[in-house]
mmCIF file of C-alpha atoms and ligand atoms in Angstrom:
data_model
loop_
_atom_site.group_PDB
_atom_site.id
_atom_site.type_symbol
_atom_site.label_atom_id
_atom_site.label_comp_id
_atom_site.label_asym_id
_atom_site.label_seq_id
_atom_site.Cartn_x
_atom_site.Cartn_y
_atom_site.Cartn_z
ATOM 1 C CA UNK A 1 0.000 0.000 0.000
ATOM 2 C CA UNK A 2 2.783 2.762 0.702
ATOM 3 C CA UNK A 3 6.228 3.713 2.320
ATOM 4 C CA UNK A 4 6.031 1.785 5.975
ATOM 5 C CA UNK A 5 7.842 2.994 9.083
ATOM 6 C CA UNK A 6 10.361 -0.027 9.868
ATOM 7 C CA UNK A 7 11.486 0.911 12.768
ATOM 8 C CA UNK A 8 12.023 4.243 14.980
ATOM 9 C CA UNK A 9 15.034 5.370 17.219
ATOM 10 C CA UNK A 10 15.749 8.623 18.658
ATOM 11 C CA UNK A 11 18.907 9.795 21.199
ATOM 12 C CA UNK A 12 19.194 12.478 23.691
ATOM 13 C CA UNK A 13 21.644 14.644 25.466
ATOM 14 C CA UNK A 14 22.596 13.631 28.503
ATOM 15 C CA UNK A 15 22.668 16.675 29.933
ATOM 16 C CA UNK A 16 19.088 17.858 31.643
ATOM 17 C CA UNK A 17 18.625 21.244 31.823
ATOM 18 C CA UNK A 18 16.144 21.714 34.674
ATOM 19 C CA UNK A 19 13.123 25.231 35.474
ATOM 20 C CA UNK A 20 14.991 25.402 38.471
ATOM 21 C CA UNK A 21 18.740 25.427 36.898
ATOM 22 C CA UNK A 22 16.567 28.189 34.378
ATOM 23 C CA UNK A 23 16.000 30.483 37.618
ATOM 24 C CA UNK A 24 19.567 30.588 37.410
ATOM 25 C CA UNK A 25 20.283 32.231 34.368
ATOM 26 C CA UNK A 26 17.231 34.144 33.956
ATOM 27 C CA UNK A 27 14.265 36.211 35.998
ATOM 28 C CA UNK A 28 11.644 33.096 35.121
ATOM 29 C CA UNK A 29 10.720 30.519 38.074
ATOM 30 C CA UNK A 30 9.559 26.832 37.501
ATOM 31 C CA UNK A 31 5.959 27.551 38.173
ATOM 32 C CA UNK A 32 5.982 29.974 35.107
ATOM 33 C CA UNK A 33 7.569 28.112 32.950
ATOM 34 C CA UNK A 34 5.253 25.354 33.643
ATOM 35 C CA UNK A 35 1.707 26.765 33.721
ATOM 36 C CA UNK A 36 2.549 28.635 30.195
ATOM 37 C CA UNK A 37 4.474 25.998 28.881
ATOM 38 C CA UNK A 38 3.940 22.562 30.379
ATOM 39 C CA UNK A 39 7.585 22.412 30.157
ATOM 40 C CA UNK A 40 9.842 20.551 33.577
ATOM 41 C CA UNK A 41 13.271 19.764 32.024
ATOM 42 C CA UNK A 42 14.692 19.729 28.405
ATOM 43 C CA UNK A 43 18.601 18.445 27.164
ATOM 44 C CA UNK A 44 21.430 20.144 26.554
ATOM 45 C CA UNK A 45 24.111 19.072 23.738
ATOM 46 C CA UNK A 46 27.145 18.933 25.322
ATOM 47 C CA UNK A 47 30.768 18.775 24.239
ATOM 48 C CA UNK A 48 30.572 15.680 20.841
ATOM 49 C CA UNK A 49 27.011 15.907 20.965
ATOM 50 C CA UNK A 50 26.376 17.989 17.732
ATOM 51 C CA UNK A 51 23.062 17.538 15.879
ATOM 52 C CA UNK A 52 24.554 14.816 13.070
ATOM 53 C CA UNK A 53 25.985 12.599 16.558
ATOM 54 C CA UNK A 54 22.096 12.735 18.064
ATOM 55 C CA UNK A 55 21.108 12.106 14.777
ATOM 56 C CA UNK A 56 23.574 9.168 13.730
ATOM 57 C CA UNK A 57 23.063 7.237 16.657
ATOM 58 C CA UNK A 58 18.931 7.949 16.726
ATOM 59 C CA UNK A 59 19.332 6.531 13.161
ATOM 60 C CA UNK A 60 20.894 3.071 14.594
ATOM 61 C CA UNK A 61 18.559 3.086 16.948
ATOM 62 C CA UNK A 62 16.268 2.882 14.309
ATOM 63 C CA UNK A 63 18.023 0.666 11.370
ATOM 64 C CA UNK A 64 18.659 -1.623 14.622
ATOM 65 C CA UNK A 65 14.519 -2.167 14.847
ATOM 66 C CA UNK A 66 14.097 -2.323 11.188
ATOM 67 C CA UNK A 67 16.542 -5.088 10.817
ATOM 68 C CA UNK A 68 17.824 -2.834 8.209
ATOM 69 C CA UNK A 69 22.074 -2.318 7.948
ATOM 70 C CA UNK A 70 23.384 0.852 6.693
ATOM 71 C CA UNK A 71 25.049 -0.960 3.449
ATOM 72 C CA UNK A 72 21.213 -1.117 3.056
ATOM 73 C CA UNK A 73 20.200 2.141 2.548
ATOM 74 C CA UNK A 74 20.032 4.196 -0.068
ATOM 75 C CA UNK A 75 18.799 7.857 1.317
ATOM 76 C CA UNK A 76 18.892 9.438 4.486
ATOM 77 C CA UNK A 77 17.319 12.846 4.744
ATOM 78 C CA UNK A 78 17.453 14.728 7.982
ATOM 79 C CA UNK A 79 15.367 17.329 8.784
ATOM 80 C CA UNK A 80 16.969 20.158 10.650
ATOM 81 C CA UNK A 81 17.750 24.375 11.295
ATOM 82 C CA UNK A 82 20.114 23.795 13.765
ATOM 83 C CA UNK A 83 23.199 21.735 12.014
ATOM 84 C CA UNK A 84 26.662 22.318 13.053
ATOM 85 C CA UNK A 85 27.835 23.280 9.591
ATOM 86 C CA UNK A 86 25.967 24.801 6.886
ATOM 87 C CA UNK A 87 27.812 22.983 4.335
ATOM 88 C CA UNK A 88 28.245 19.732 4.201
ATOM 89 C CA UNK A 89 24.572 18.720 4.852
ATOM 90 C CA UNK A 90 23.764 17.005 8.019
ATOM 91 C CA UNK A 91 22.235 14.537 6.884
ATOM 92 C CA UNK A 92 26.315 13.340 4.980
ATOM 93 C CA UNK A 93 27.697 13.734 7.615
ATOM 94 C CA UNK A 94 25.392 10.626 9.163
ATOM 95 C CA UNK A 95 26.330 9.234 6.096
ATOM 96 C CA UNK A 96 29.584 8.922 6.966
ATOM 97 C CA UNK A 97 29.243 8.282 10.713
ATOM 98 C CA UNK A 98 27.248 4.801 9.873
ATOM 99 C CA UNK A 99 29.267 3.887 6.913
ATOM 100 C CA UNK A 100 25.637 4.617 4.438
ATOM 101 C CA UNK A 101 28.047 3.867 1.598
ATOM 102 C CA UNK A 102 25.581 3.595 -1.015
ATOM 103 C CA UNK A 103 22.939 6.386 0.230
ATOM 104 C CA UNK A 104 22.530 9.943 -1.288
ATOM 105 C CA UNK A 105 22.034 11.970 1.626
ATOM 106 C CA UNK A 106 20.819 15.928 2.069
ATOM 107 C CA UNK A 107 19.274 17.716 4.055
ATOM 108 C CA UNK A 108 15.371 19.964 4.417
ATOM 109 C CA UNK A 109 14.128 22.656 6.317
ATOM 110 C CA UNK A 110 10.783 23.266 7.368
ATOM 111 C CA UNK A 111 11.557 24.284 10.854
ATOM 112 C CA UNK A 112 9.304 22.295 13.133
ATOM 113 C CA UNK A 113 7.441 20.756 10.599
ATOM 114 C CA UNK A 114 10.420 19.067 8.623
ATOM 115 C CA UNK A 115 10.192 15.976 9.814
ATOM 116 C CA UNK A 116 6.533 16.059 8.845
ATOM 117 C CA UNK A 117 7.349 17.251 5.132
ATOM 118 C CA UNK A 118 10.305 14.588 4.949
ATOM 119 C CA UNK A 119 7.316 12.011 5.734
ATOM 120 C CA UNK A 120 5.373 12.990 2.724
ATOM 121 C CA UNK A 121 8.755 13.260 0.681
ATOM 122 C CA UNK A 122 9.894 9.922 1.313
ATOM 123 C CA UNK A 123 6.371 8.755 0.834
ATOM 124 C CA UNK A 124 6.152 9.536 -2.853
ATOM 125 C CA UNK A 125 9.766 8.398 -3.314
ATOM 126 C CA UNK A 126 9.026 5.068 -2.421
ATOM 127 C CA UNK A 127 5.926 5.284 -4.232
ATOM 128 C CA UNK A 128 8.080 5.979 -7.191
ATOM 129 C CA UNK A 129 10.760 3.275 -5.881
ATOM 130 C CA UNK A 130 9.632 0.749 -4.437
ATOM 131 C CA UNK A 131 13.098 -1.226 -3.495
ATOM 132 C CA UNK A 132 14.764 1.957 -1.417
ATOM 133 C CA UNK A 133 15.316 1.787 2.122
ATOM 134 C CA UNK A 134 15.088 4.962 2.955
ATOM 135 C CA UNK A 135 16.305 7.029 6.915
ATOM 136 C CA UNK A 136 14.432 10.167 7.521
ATOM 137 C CA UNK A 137 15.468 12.181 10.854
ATOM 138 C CA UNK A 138 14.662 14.983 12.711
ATOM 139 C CA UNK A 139 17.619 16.345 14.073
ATOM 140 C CA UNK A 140 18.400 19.929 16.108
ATOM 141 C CA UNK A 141 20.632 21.411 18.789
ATOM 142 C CA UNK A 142 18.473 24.850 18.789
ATOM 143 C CA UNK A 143 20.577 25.276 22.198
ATOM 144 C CA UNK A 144 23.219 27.120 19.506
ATOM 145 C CA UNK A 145 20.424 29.512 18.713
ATOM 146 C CA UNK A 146 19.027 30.427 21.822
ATOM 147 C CA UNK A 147 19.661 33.690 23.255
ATOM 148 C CA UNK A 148 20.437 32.818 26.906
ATOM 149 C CA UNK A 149 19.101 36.026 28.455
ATOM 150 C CA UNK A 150 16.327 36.053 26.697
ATOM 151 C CA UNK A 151 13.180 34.523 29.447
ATOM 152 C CA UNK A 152 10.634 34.572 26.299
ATOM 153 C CA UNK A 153 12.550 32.059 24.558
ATOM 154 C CA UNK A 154 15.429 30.352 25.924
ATOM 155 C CA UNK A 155 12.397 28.264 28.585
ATOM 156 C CA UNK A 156 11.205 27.006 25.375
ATOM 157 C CA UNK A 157 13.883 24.821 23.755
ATOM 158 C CA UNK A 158 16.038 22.030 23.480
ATOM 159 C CA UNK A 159 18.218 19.558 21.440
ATOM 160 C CA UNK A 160 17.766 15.862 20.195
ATOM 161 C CA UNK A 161 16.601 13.584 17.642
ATOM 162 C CA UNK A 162 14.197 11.009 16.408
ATOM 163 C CA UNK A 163 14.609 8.655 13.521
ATOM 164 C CA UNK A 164 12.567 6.270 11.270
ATOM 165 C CA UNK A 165 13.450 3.612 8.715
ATOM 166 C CA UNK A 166 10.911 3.481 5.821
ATOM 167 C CA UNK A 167 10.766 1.159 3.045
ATOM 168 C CA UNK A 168 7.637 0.097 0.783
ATOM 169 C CA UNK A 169 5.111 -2.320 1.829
ATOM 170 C CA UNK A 170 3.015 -4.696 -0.406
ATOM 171 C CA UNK A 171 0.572 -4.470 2.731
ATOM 172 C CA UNK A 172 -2.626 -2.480 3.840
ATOM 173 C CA UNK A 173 -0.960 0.153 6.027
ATOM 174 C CA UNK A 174 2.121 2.913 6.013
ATOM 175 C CA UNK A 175 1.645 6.184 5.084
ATOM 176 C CA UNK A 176 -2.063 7.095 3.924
ATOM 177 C CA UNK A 177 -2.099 11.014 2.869
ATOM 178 C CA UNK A 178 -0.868 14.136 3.956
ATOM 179 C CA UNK A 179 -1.365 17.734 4.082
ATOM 180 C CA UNK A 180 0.980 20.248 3.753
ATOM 181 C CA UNK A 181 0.905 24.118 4.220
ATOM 182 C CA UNK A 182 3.359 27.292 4.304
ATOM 183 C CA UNK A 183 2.811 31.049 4.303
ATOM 184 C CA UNK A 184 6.196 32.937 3.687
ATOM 185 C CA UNK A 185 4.635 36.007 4.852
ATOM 186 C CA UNK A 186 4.851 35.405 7.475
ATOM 187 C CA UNK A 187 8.340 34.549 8.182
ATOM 188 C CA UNK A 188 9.374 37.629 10.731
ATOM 189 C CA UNK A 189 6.905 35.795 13.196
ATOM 190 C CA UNK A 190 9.238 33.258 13.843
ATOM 191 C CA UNK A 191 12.940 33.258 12.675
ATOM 192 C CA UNK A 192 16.529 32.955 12.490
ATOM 193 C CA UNK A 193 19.139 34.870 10.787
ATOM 194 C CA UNK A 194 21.866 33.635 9.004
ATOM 195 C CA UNK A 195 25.500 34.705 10.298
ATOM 196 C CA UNK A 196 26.187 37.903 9.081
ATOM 197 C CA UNK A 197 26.658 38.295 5.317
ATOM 198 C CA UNK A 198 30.430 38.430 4.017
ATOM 199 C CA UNK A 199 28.672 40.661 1.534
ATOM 200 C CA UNK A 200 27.956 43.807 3.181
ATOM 201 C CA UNK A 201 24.950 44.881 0.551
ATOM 202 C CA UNK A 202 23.328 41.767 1.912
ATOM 203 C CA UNK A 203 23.289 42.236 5.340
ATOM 204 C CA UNK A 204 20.337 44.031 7.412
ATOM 205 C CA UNK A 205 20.916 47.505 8.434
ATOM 206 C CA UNK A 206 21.388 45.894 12.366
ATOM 207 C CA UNK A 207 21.890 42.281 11.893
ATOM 208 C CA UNK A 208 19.694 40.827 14.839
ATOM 209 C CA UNK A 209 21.838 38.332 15.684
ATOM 210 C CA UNK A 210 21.885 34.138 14.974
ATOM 211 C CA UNK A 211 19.300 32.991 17.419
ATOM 212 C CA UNK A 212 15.330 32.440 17.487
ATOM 213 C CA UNK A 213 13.257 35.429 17.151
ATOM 214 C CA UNK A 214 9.611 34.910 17.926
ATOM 215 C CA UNK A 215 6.874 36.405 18.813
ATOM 216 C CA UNK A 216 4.942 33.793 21.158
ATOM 217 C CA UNK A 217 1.427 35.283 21.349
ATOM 218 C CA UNK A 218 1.036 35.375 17.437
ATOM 219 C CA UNK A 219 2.544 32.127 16.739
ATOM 220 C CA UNK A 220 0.261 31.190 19.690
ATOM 221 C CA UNK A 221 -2.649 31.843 17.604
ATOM 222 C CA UNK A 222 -1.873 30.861 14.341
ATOM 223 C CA UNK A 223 -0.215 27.056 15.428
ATOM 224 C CA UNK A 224 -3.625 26.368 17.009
ATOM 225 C CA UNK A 225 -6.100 27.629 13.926
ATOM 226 C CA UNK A 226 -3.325 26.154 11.265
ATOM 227 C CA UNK A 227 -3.119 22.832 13.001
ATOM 228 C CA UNK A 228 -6.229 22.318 13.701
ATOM 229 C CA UNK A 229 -7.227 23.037 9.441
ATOM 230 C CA UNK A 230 -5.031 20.455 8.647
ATOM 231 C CA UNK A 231 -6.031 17.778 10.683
ATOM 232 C CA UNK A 232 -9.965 18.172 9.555
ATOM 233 C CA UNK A 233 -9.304 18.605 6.120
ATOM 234 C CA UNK A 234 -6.901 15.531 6.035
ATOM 235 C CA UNK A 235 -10.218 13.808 7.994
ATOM 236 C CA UNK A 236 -12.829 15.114 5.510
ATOM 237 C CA UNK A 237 -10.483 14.351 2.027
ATOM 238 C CA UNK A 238 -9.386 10.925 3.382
ATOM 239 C CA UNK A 239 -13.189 10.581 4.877
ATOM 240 C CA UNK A 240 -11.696 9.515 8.214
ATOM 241 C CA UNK A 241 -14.047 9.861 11.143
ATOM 242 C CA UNK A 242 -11.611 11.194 14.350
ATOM 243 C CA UNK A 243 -12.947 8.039 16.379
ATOM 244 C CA UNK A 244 -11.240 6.016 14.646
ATOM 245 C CA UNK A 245 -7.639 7.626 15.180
ATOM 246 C CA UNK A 246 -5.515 5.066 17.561
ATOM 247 C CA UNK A 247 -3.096 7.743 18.656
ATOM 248 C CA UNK A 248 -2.179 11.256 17.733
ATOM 249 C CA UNK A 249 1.614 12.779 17.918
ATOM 250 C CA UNK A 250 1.906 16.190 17.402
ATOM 251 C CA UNK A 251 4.670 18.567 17.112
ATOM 252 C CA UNK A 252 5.616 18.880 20.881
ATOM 253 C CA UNK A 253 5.670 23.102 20.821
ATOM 254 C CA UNK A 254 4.317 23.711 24.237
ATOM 255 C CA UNK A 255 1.494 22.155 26.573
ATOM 256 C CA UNK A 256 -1.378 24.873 26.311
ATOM 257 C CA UNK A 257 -0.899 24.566 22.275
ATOM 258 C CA UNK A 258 -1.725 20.965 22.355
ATOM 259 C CA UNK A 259 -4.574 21.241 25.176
ATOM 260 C CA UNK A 260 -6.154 23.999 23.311
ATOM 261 C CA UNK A 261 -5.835 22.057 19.617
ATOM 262 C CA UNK A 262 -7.268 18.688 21.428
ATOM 263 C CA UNK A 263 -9.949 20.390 22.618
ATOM 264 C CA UNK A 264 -10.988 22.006 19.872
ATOM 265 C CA UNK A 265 -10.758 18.576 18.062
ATOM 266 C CA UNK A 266 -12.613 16.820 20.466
ATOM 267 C CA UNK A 267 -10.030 14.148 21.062
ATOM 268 C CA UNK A 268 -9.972 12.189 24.319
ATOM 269 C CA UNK A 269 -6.295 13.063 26.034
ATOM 270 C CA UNK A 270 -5.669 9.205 26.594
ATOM 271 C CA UNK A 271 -5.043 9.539 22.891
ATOM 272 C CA UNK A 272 -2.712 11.980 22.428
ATOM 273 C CA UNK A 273 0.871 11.296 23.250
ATOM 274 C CA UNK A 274 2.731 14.123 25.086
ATOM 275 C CA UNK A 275 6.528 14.220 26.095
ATOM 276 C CA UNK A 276 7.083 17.987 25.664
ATOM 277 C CA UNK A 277 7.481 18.159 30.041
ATOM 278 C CA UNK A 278 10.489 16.033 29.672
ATOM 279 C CA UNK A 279 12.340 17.697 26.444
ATOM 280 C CA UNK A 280 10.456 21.037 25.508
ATOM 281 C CA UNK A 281 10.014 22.250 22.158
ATOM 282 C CA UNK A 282 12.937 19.999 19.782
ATOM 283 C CA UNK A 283 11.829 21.562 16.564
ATOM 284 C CA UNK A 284 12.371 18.897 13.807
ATOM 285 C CA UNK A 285 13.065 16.150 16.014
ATOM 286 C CA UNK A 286 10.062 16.504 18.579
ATOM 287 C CA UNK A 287 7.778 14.024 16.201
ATOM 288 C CA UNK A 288 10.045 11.156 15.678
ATOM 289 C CA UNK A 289 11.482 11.593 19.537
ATOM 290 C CA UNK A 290 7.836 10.991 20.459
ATOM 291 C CA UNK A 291 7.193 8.304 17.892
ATOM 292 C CA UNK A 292 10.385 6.737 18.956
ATOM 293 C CA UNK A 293 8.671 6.488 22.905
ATOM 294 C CA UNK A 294 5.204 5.910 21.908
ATOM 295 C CA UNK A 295 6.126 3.099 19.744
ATOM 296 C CA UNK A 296 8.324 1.292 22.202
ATOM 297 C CA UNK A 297 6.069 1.876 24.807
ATOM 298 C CA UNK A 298 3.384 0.034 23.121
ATOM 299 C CA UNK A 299 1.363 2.796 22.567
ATOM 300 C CA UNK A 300 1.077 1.924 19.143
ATOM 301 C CA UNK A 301 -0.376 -1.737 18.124
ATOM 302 C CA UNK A 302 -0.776 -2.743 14.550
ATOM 303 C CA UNK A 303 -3.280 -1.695 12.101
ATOM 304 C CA UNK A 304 -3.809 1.971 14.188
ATOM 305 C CA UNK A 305 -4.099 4.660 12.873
ATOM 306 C CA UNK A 306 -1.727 7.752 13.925
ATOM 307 C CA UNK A 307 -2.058 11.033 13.392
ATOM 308 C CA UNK A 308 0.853 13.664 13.412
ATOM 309 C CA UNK A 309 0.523 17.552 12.807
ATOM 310 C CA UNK A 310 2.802 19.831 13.443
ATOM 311 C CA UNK A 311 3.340 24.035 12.577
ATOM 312 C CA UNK A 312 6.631 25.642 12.471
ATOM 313 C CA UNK A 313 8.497 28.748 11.515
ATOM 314 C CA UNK A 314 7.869 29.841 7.776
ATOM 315 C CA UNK A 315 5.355 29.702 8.801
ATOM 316 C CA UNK A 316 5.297 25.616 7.578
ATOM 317 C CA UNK A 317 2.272 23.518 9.156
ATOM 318 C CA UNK A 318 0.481 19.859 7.951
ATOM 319 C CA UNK A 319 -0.807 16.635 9.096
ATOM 320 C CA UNK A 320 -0.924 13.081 8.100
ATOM 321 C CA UNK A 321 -2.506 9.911 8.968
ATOM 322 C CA UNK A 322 -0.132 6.706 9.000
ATOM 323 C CA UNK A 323 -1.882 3.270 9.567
ATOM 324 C CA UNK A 324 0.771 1.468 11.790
HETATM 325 N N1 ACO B 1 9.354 33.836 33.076
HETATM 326 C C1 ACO B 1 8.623 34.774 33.696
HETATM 327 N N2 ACO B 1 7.955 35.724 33.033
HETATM 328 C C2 ACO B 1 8.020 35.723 31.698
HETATM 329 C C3 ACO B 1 8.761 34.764 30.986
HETATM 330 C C4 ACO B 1 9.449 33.793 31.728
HETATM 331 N N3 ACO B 1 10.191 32.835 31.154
HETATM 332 N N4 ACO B 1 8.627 35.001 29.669
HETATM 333 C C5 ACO B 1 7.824 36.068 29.543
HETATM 334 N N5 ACO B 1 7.471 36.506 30.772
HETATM 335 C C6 ACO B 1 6.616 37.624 31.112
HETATM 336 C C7 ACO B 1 6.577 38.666 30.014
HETATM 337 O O1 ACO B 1 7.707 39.533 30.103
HETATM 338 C C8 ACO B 1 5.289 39.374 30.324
HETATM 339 O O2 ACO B 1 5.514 40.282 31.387
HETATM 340 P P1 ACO B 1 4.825 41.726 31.332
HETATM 341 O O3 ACO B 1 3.338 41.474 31.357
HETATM 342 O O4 ACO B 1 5.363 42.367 32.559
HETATM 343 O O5 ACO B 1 5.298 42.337 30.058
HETATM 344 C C9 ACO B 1 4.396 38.255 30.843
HETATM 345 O O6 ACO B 1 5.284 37.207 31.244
HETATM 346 C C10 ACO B 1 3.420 37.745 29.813
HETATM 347 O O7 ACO B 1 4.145 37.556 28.603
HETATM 348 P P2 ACO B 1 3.477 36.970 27.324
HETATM 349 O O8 ACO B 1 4.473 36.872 26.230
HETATM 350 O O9 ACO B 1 2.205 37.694 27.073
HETATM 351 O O10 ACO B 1 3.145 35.520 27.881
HETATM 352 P P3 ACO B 1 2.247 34.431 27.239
HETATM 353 O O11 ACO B 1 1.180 34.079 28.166
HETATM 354 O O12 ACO B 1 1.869 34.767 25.835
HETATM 355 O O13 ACO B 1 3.242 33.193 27.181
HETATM 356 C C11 ACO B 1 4.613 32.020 25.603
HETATM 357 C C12 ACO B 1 4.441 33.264 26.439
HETATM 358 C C13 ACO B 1 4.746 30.809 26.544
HETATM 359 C C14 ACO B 1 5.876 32.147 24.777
HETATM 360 C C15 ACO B 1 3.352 31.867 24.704
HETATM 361 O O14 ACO B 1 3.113 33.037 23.971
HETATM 362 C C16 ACO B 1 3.474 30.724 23.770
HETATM 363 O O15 ACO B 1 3.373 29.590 24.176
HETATM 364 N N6 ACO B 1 3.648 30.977 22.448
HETATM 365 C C17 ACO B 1 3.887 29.984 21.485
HETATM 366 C C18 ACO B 1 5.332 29.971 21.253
HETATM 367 C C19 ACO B 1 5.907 28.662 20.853
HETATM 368 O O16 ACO B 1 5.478 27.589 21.211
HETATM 369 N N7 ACO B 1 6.975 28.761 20.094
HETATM 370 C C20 ACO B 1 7.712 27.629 19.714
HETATM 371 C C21 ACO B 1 8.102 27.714 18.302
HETATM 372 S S1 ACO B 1 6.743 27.527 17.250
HETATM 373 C C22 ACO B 1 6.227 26.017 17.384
HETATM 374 O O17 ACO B 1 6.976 25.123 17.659
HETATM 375 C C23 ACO B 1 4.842 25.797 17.181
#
């Protein structure tokens, strides 16, 4: 039927960086960041912990489930804003970490929602190719763009990543349909800068700087109304009635996003998975990190049907339904 998740894997920092440790560096306190966020602890890369490590090793995690090796596959695409170098990709240098000798490898960037647009991607390649093995990530250490002393952000994030094997299935379940949005205007909601320009014509008149701009209250609003589109007009096209959704994993932002887009769906909470408290917002990697959990905690049982949405900077926003 279509491009089938083989197995999942994701890795983690050790380091946990704590509300309380927070209070430390900025005028926030725990109960704060919790009652606006949902938001205990999230991890910290530390020293040989760069995004294409997290990723790499999230990636065996996940070839080890599939019973896939990495002679065996022939892509890997990593989703990610938040690479150590800008050139090469991320995604080759996991190539060369697990010895991917035959894969093509590059990277995409949808903020948040690139693991969700590599899930489509790789679904029509395997459509189109049916013998590729193919390992999509989600991948970030946003810790590198975080302004430290800045409360309204720096609660928000941290670093990690998930990973999936996909290959195509002769079999009534995988990938069903998804449904993709962006809105380039607007961009200034939610952003990053590149390093400044080493052509001067091209920089801004004040460069702001390499970390995450945002303004929270607008991208409040729109994540809940964009989300919330997707999802029912994936429902209505694919004629799926939301009772019959097994589990759904959305883009772990923050804890009164998700409340307020589950209640407005009308899903029970029992079946929506939420890890944000543990990790906070992980960009890319937040779906896979939680598919990674959900899946080995048996939250997932065969023939369900998952739903993931997710919104992101671009702005970039979608959903898609998965029979596992
Ligand atoms: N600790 C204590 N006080 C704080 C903190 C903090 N960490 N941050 C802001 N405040 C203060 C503000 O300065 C403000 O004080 P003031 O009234 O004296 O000016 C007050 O708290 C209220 O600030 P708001 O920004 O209005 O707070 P709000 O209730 O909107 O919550 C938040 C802020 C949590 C960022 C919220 O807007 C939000 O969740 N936005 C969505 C942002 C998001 O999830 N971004 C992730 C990227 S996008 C994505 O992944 C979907």
């Amino acid at each position: 039927m279509g491009a089938v998740i083989l197995g999942t894997g994701s890795c983690l920092p050790d380091r946990v960086l704590s509300n309380h440790d927070l209070e430390k560096i900025v005028e926030t306190s725990d109960e704060w960041i919790r009652t606006r966020t949902g938001i205990k602890t999230r991890r910290i890369s530390g020293k040989g912990e760069e995004a294409y490590r997290l990723a790499t090793v999230a990636g065996q995690r996940a070839m080890e489930m599939a019973g896939v090796t990495a002679e065996e596959i022939d892509l890997i695409v990593v989703a990610t804003i938040s690479s150590h170098m800008l050139m090469p990709s991320c995604a080759c240098f996991v190539q060369k970490e697990l010895g991917a000798v035959k894969a093509f490898a590059f990277d995409i960037n949808a903020a948040c929602s690139g693991f969700l647009f590599g899930l489509d991607m790789v679904d029509k390649y395997l459509r189109a190719d049916r013998e590729k093995k193919i390992l999509l990530i989600g991948a970030e250490t946003l810790s590198s763009h975080t302004d430290w002393e800045d409360r309204n952000t720096c609660i928000l994030f941290g670093d990690g990543a998930g990973a999936v094997v996909m290959g195509y299935r002769d079999e009534a379940r995988g990938v069903v349909a998804s449904n993709l949005f962006s809105d380039g205007n607007l961009w200034s909601l939610l952003c990053m800068h590149a390093a400044p320009s080493c052509n001067p014509d091209l920089n801004p008149p004040q460069h702001p700087g390499t970390h995450i701009l945002m303004e929270g209250r607008e991208v409040f609003k729109y994540a809940v109304k964009a989300m919330e589109g997707a999802v029912l007009d994936l429902l209505a096209r694919e004629k799926v009635d939301l009772d019959t959704i097994g589990l759904m994993i959305p883009h772990q932002a923050n804890i009164r996003i998700l409340n307020k887009l589950v209640s407005r769906l009308g899903l029970p909470a029992e079946k929506v998975f939420i890890n944000v408290q543990k990790y906070g917002n992980t960009s890319a990697a937040s779906i896979p990190i939680a598919l990674d959990e959900a899946s080995r905690e048996g939250r997932l049982k065969p023939d369900d049907l998952l739903l993931v949405c997710s919104f992101g900077g671009g702005f970039t926003w979608g959903a898609a339904l998965v029979r596992w």
